[in-house]
Coordinates of C-alpha atoms and ligand atoms in Angstrom, one line a residue:
M7 CA -17.9 23.7 -2.8
T8 CA -19.7 25.1 0.2
A9 CA -19.6 23.0 3.3
T10 CA -23.1 22.0 4.4
Y11 CA -22.2 20.0 7.5
T12 CA -20.8 20.7 10.9
Q13 CA -17.0 20.2 10.8
P14 CA -16.2 16.8 12.0
K15 CA -13.8 15.9 14.8
H16 CA -10.3 15.7 13.5
E17 CA -6.5 15.9 14.1
V18 CA -4.8 17.2 11.1
K19 CA -1.7 19.5 10.7
D20 CA -3.4 22.7 9.4
L21 CA -6.9 23.2 7.9
S22 CA -5.6 26.2 5.8
L23 CA -3.9 23.6 3.5
A24 CA -7.4 22.4 2.4
P25 CA -7.5 24.4 -1.0
L26 CA -4.1 22.9 -2.1
G27 CA -5.4 19.4 -1.0
K28 CA -8.6 20.0 -3.1
Q29 CA -6.7 20.8 -6.2
R30 CA -4.5 17.7 -5.8
I31 CA -7.4 15.4 -5.0
E32 CA -9.2 16.5 -8.1
W33 CA -6.0 16.0 -10.2
A34 CA -5.6 12.5 -8.9
G35 CA -9.3 11.9 -9.7
R36 CA -8.7 12.5 -13.3
E37 CA -6.6 9.2 -13.4
M38 CA -9.2 7.2 -11.4
P39 CA -12.1 6.6 -13.8
V40 CA -13.1 3.2 -12.4
L41 CA -13.4 4.5 -8.9
R42 CA -15.3 7.5 -10.3
Q43 CA -17.9 5.3 -11.9
I44 CA -18.3 3.3 -8.7
R45 CA -18.7 6.6 -6.7
D46 CA -21.4 7.7 -9.1
R47 CA -23.3 4.4 -8.6
F48 CA -22.8 4.5 -4.9
A49 CA -24.2 8.0 -4.7
A50 CA -27.4 6.8 -6.4
E51 CA -27.7 3.4 -4.6
K52 CA -26.3 4.2 -1.2
P53 CA -25.0 0.6 -0.6
L54 CA -23.2 1.6 2.6
A55 CA -26.0 3.6 4.3
G56 CA -25.9 3.3 8.0
I57 CA -22.6 1.6 8.1
R58 CA -19.9 2.8 10.4
L59 CA -16.6 2.4 8.7
V60 CA -12.9 3.0 9.6
A61 CA -10.3 3.3 6.8
C62 CA -6.7 2.9 7.9
C63 CA -4.8 3.9 4.8
H64 CA -2.0 6.1 3.6
V65 CA -3.7 9.5 3.6
T66 CA -3.0 10.4 -0.1
T67 CA -4.9 12.1 -2.9
E68 CA -5.9 8.6 -4.1
T69 CA -7.1 7.6 -0.6
A70 CA -9.1 10.8 -0.6
N71 CA -10.9 9.7 -3.7
L72 CA -11.8 6.5 -2.0
A73 CA -13.0 8.2 1.0
I74 CA -15.3 10.5 -1.0
A75 CA -16.7 7.4 -2.8
L76 CA -17.4 5.7 0.6
K77 CA -19.1 8.8 1.9
A78 CA -21.2 9.0 -1.3
A79 CA -22.2 5.4 -0.7
G80 CA -23.7 6.5 2.7
A81 CA -20.9 5.3 5.0
D82 CA -20.1 7.1 8.2
A83 CA -16.4 6.9 7.6
V84 CA -13.4 7.9 9.7
L85 CA -9.9 7.9 8.1
I86 CA -6.6 7.4 10.0
A87 CA -3.1 7.0 8.7
S88 CA -1.6 3.5 8.1
N89 CA 2.0 4.9 8.5
P90 CA 3.3 7.8 10.5
L91 CA 5.2 9.3 7.6
S92 CA 2.9 8.8 4.6
T93 CA 0.2 11.4 5.3
Q94 CA -0.3 14.3 2.9
D95 CA -1.3 17.1 5.3
D96 CA -3.2 19.1 2.6
V97 CA -5.2 16.0 1.7
A98 CA -6.0 15.4 5.3
A99 CA -7.1 19.1 5.8
C100 CA -9.3 19.1 2.6
L101 CA -11.2 15.9 3.6
V102 CA -12.1 17.5 6.9
A103 CA -12.8 21.1 5.7
E104 CA -14.4 20.4 2.3
Y105 CA -15.9 16.9 2.5
G106 CA -16.7 16.7 6.2
I107 CA -14.8 13.4 6.7
P108 CA -13.1 13.0 10.1
V109 CA -9.4 12.4 9.6
F110 CA -6.8 11.7 12.3
A111 CA -3.4 11.8 10.6
I112 CA -0.4 14.2 10.6
K113 CA 2.7 13.6 8.6
G114 CA 5.6 12.7 11.0
E115 CA 3.2 11.8 13.9
D116 CA 5.1 9.9 16.7
A117 CA 4.5 6.3 17.4
E118 CA 2.3 7.2 20.4
T119 CA 0.1 9.4 18.3
Y120 CA -0.2 6.7 15.6
V121 CA -1.3 4.1 18.1
R122 CA -3.7 6.7 19.7
H123 CA -5.3 7.3 16.4
V124 CA -6.0 3.5 16.0
Q125 CA -7.8 3.8 19.3
V126 CA -9.8 6.8 18.2
A127 CA -10.7 4.9 15.0
L128 CA -12.0 2.0 17.2
D129 CA -13.9 4.4 19.4
H130 CA -16.0 4.9 16.2
R131 CA -17.2 1.3 16.7
P132 CA -16.8 0.3 13.1
N133 CA -18.9 -2.3 11.3
I134 CA -16.3 -2.4 8.5
I135 CA -12.6 -1.9 8.6
I136 CA -10.5 -1.1 5.6
D137 CA -7.0 -1.9 6.7
D138 CA -3.6 -1.4 5.2
G139 CA -1.1 -3.6 7.2
C140 CA -3.7 -5.0 9.7
D141 CA -3.0 -2.7 12.6
V142 CA -6.6 -1.8 13.3
V143 CA -7.8 -5.3 13.0
A144 CA -5.0 -6.7 15.2
T145 CA -5.8 -4.0 17.9
L146 CA -9.5 -4.8 17.7
V147 CA -8.9 -8.5 18.3
K148 CA -6.4 -7.9 21.1
E149 CA -8.1 -5.1 22.9
R150 CA -11.7 -4.6 21.9
Q151 CA -13.4 -8.0 22.0
D152 CA -16.6 -6.4 23.2
Q153 CA -16.9 -4.7 19.7
L154 CA -16.4 -8.0 17.7
S155 CA -20.2 -8.6 17.4
E156 CA -20.5 -5.3 15.6
I157 CA -18.1 -6.1 12.9
I158 CA -19.4 -7.2 9.5
G159 CA -15.9 -7.7 8.1
T160 CA -12.7 -6.1 7.1
T161 CA -10.9 -5.6 3.7
E162 CA -7.0 -5.8 3.6
E163 CA -4.8 -3.9 1.1
T164 CA -1.3 -5.3 1.5
T165 CA 0.7 -8.5 1.4
T166 CA 1.9 -7.8 4.9
G167 CA -1.7 -7.4 6.3
I168 CA -2.7 -10.7 4.6
V169 CA 0.3 -12.5 6.2
R170 CA -0.9 -11.2 9.6
L171 CA -4.5 -12.1 9.0
R172 CA -3.5 -15.7 8.0
A173 CA -1.6 -15.9 11.3
M174 CA -4.7 -14.7 13.2
F175 CA -6.9 -17.2 11.4
K176 CA -4.5 -20.0 12.2
D177 CA -4.6 -19.0 15.9
G178 CA -8.4 -19.0 15.8
V179 CA -8.8 -15.3 16.7
L180 CA -10.2 -14.1 13.2
T181 CA -13.9 -14.4 14.0
F182 CA -15.2 -12.4 11.0
P183 CA -14.7 -12.4 7.2
A184 CA -11.7 -10.5 5.7
I185 CA -11.6 -9.7 2.0
N186 CA -8.2 -10.1 0.5
V187 CA -8.0 -7.1 -1.8
N188 CA -4.2 -7.7 -2.3
D189 CA -4.6 -10.9 -4.1
A190 CA -7.2 -9.6 -6.7
D191 CA -5.5 -9.6 -10.1
T192 CA -6.4 -6.0 -10.7
K193 CA -4.6 -5.2 -7.5
H194 CA -1.2 -6.9 -7.2
F195 CA -0.3 -7.2 -10.8
F196 CA -0.5 -3.4 -11.2
D197 CA -0.2 -1.7 -7.7
N198 CA 2.4 -3.9 -6.2
R199 CA 4.4 -4.3 -9.5
Y200 CA 4.1 -1.0 -11.5
G201 CA 3.0 1.1 -8.5
T202 CA 5.8 0.2 -6.2
G203 CA 8.3 0.0 -9.1
Q204 CA 7.6 3.6 -10.2
S205 CA 6.9 5.2 -6.8
T206 CA 9.9 3.6 -5.0
L207 CA 12.3 5.0 -7.6
D208 CA 10.4 8.3 -7.5
G209 CA 10.9 8.5 -3.7
I210 CA 14.6 7.7 -4.0
I211 CA 15.2 10.2 -6.8
R212 CA 13.2 13.0 -5.0
A213 CA 15.1 12.3 -1.8
T214 CA 18.6 12.1 -3.3
N215 CA 18.5 13.3 -7.0
I216 CA 21.1 10.5 -7.8
L217 CA 21.7 9.2 -11.3
L218 CA 20.7 5.6 -11.4
A219 CA 22.4 4.7 -14.7
G220 CA 25.4 2.6 -14.0
K221 CA 24.8 2.2 -10.3
N222 CA 24.6 -1.2 -8.6
V223 CA 21.1 -1.5 -7.2
V224 CA 20.4 -4.3 -4.8
V225 CA 16.7 -5.2 -4.7
A226 CA 15.9 -7.5 -1.7
G227 CA 12.8 -9.6 -2.3
Y228 CA 11.4 -10.7 -5.7
G229 CA 7.7 -10.7 -5.0
W230 CA 5.5 -8.4 -7.1
C231 CA 6.9 -5.3 -5.5
G232 CA 10.5 -6.5 -6.0
K233 CA 9.8 -7.4 -9.5
G234 CA 8.4 -3.9 -10.3
T235 CA 11.3 -2.3 -8.5
A236 CA 14.0 -4.3 -10.2
L237 CA 12.3 -3.8 -13.6
R238 CA 12.1 -0.1 -13.2
A239 CA 15.7 0.2 -11.9
R240 CA 16.9 -1.6 -14.9
G241 CA 14.9 0.7 -17.1
L242 CA 16.8 3.6 -15.7
G243 CA 20.2 1.9 -16.6
A244 CA 21.1 0.4 -13.2
N245 CA 22.9 -2.9 -12.8
V246 CA 20.4 -4.8 -10.7
I247 CA 21.2 -7.5 -8.2
V248 CA 18.4 -9.5 -6.6
T249 CA 18.5 -11.3 -3.2
E250 CA 15.8 -13.9 -2.4
I251 CA 15.1 -16.6 0.1
D252 CA 12.5 -18.4 -2.1
P253 CA 14.2 -20.7 -4.7
T254 CA 11.5 -20.4 -7.3
K255 CA 11.5 -16.5 -7.1
A256 CA 15.2 -16.6 -7.3
I257 CA 15.1 -18.7 -10.6
E258 CA 12.5 -16.2 -11.9
A259 CA 14.9 -13.3 -11.1
V260 CA 17.8 -15.1 -12.9
M261 CA 15.7 -15.9 -16.0
D262 CA 14.5 -12.3 -16.0
G263 CA 18.1 -11.4 -16.4
F264 CA 19.2 -10.2 -13.0
R265 CA 22.2 -11.3 -11.0
V266 CA 21.0 -13.3 -7.9
M267 CA 23.2 -13.8 -4.8
P268 CA 23.0 -13.7 -1.0
M269 CA 23.0 -10.3 0.8
S270 CA 26.5 -11.0 2.3
E271 CA 27.8 -11.0 -1.3
A272 CA 25.7 -8.1 -2.5
A273 CA 26.4 -5.8 0.4
P274 CA 30.0 -4.8 -0.6
Q275 CA 28.9 -4.3 -4.2
G276 CA 25.7 -2.2 -3.9
D277 CA 25.5 1.6 -4.4
L278 CA 21.8 1.5 -3.5
F279 CA 19.8 -1.0 -1.5
I280 CA 16.0 -1.4 -1.6
T281 CA 14.2 -3.8 0.7
V282 CA 10.8 -5.2 -0.4
T283 CA 10.6 -8.4 1.4
G284 CA 8.1 -7.9 4.2
N285 CA 10.5 -9.5 6.7
K286 CA 12.7 -8.1 9.4
H287 CA 16.4 -7.3 9.4
V288 CA 17.1 -8.1 5.8
I289 CA 19.9 -5.6 6.0
R290 CA 21.7 -6.0 9.3
S291 CA 24.9 -5.4 11.3
E292 CA 27.3 -7.7 9.3
H293 CA 26.0 -6.1 6.0
F294 CA 26.6 -2.5 7.1
D295 CA 30.2 -3.4 8.0
V296 CA 31.2 -4.3 4.5
M297 CA 29.2 -1.7 2.5
K298 CA 30.9 1.0 0.4
D299 CA 31.3 4.4 1.7
G300 CA 28.2 6.4 0.9
A301 CA 26.0 3.3 0.2
I302 CA 22.3 4.3 0.3
V303 CA 19.7 2.1 1.9
C304 CA 16.0 2.3 1.9
N305 CA 12.8 0.3 2.3
S306 CA 9.7 0.0 0.3
G307 CA 8.1 -2.8 2.4
H308 CA 5.2 -2.0 4.6
F309 CA 6.9 -1.8 8.0
D310 CA 10.1 -0.2 9.0
I311 CA 11.7 -3.4 10.1
E312 CA 13.5 -4.5 7.1
I313 CA 16.7 -2.5 7.8
D314 CA 18.1 -2.9 11.2
L315 CA 18.5 0.7 12.0
K316 CA 19.2 0.1 15.7
A317 CA 22.3 -1.9 14.7
L318 CA 23.3 0.8 12.3
G319 CA 22.8 3.5 15.0
A320 CA 25.0 1.6 17.4
K321 CA 27.9 1.8 14.8
A322 CA 27.3 5.6 14.2
K323 CA 29.5 8.3 15.7
E324 CA 27.0 10.8 14.2
V325 CA 23.8 10.9 12.4
R326 CA 22.9 14.1 10.4
T327 CA 20.2 15.1 8.1
V328 CA 21.7 15.9 4.7
R329 CA 18.6 16.4 2.7
N330 CA 14.8 16.0 3.3
F331 CA 14.2 12.3 4.2
T332 CA 17.9 11.7 3.8
E333 CA 20.2 10.9 6.9
E334 CA 23.8 10.2 6.9
Y335 CA 25.1 7.8 9.5
R336 CA 28.9 8.5 10.0
L337 CA 30.3 5.1 11.2
Q338 CA 33.1 4.4 13.5
N339 CA 34.9 2.5 10.7
G340 CA 35.2 5.8 8.8
K341 CA 32.5 5.2 6.2
S342 CA 29.0 6.6 5.8
V343 CA 25.8 4.8 5.2
I344 CA 22.8 7.0 3.9
V345 CA 19.3 6.1 5.1
L346 CA 16.2 7.4 3.3
G347 CA 12.8 8.0 4.9
E348 CA 13.9 6.6 8.3
G349 CA 13.6 3.2 6.8
R350 CA 9.9 3.6 6.2
L351 CA 8.1 3.2 2.9
V352 CA 10.4 5.5 0.8
N353 CA 7.8 5.8 -1.9
L354 CA 5.3 7.4 0.5
A355 CA 7.8 9.1 2.9
A356 CA 9.7 10.9 0.2
A357 CA 7.3 10.9 -2.7
E358 CA 3.5 10.5 -3.1
G359 CA 3.0 6.8 -3.2
H360 CA 1.8 4.9 -6.2
P361 CA 0.4 6.9 -9.1
S362 CA -3.4 7.3 -9.2
A363 CA -3.9 5.2 -12.3
V364 CA -2.9 2.0 -10.4
M365 CA -4.6 3.0 -7.2
D366 CA -7.8 3.4 -9.2
M367 CA -8.0 -0.3 -9.5
S368 CA -6.8 -1.1 -5.9
F369 CA -9.4 1.2 -4.5
A370 CA -12.1 0.0 -6.9
N371 CA -11.5 -3.4 -5.2
Q372 CA -11.7 -1.8 -1.8
A373 CA -15.0 0.0 -2.5
L374 CA -16.6 -3.1 -4.1
G375 CA -15.1 -5.3 -1.3
C376 CA -17.0 -3.2 1.3
E377 CA -20.2 -3.4 -0.8
Y378 CA -19.8 -7.1 -1.0
L379 CA -19.3 -7.5 2.8
V380 CA -22.5 -5.5 3.4
K381 CA -24.5 -7.5 0.7
N382 CA -23.3 -10.7 2.3
K383 CA -23.6 -9.7 5.9
G384 CA -24.0 -12.8 8.1
K385 CA -23.4 -15.2 5.1
L386 CA -19.6 -15.3 4.8
E387 CA -17.6 -17.6 7.1
P388 CA -15.0 -16.1 9.3
G389 CA -11.6 -16.2 7.5
I390 CA -10.0 -14.9 4.4
H391 CA -12.1 -14.4 1.2
S392 CA -11.0 -13.5 -2.3
I393 CA -12.6 -10.7 -4.2
P394 CA -15.1 -12.6 -6.5
V395 CA -13.5 -13.2 -9.9
E396 CA -16.4 -11.4 -11.7
V397 CA -15.7 -8.3 -9.6
D398 CA -12.0 -8.5 -10.5
K399 CA -12.7 -8.9 -14.3
Q400 CA -15.3 -6.1 -14.2
I401 CA -12.7 -3.8 -12.8
A402 CA -10.3 -4.8 -15.5
R403 CA -13.0 -4.3 -18.2
L404 CA -13.9 -0.8 -16.9
K405 CA -10.2 0.1 -16.7
L406 CA -9.7 -1.0 -20.3
Q407 CA -12.8 0.9 -21.5
A408 CA -11.6 4.0 -19.8
M409 CA -8.2 3.6 -21.5
G410 CA -10.0 3.3 -24.9
I411 CA -8.7 -0.2 -25.5
Y412 CA -11.0 -2.9 -26.7
I413 CA -10.3 -6.7 -26.7
D414 CA -11.5 -9.8 -28.6
N415 CA -14.5 -11.8 -27.3
L416 CA -14.6 -15.6 -27.6
T417 CA -16.7 -16.9 -30.5
P418 CA -19.4 -19.5 -29.7
D419 CA -17.2 -22.1 -31.3
Q420 CA -14.3 -21.1 -29.1
I421 CA -16.5 -21.3 -26.0
E422 CA -17.7 -24.8 -27.0
Y423 CA -14.1 -25.8 -27.5
M424 CA -12.9 -24.5 -24.2
N425 CA -15.7 -26.4 -22.3
S426 CA -15.1 -29.8 -24.0
W427 CA -12.5 -32.5 -23.6
T428 CA -13.4 -34.7 -26.5
S429 CA -11.4 -33.1 -29.3
G430 CA -7.5 -33.5 -29.2
T431 CA -4.9 -34.7 -31.7
Ligands
ADE4 N1 -0.1 2.7 -1.1 C1 0.8 2.9 -2.0 N2 0.6 4.0 -2.8 C2 -0.6 4.6 -2.3 C3 -1.2 5.7 -2.6 N3 -0.9 6.6 -3.5 N4 -2.3 5.9 -1.9 C4 -2.8 5.1 -0.9 N5 -2.1 4.0 -0.6 C5 -1.0 3.7 -1.2

């Protein structure tokens, strides 16, 4: 493809990585048929023409396909990273060099750069924000109130971001509509469960090359991400222990066949610990004290707060890198604890994030969520809105069609039965 635009402003690692990025973006695109159909329609209809858009996402091959669809829709889009360690530098380079999309993201950027990129994104004066974890929206609300009148709305990708948006709404500071992409059925049933399940184990295996069969794997949290992670760990032959704070989810884990116990009991038993709770300090000082020598800890929740690395650091005589994304903390008690991906999302730090086939549906929701916001500009109340059910079902239908799977339709008789209350025993 020959570039026909002036190269946009950007901050990426190395533009010469663009050809590799292009190859990988196209490879991912093969597994994203739903997003492709949306992109083709967007290219014809231009539903986002004239819209300034900021996307704060993990800069991956899948996000690139979303960004290309948004550009095809006519959006003036800027992309920044939603995590300092998740950027794929070849993808960032390609989006700038081949597609003319401004990207501000470098794998391993420090916290200061990450925060600065959020400011750069807000300098774009967005009408729509696609957020993954709510950092852009939170910064907008805290620091850029003069820009609030220009906002049409936001879409949010993650459970963590939705928790933050709900807290903002409760505090009366969410003054525009937010589309809850996470809660669409075609998002969390697949992305959170099968996406996190597979990519988390992929990250652990790429970082360590350990055998999971026969290992005691402790999964902290039994939400959709925890369910997928536990299921896939069991599939590889691990003995899975689940820890939970929610009694209903704990029963679910028990009835799914897992051992359930508090972290204090699991800590001395685990060979590998995976946190997916969305909460802070799920593994902390007293747990490190009783872990086996060589226990591995990692996180697949959105923020790097689930493992108390400060407490672990305080117990360490030495910290050394033993493999890529793998650090050994040699403790004063003579034992070692291994930390993967600096306690950040291990699936994106040490692997490539969720596979494209699930991100296809997640990002179809994102693209259609943006279109919905524009179509309903000025009509949606401030607060959190679901993706319309018909949009969710349409994404599922398109996905099935692309997979070559057909399902039954209700007969007229069945429709009548489902709409009546008169017939019973
Ligand atoms: N979140 C989890 N996996 C992802 C991926 N592959 N691309 C973008 N965001 C993600």
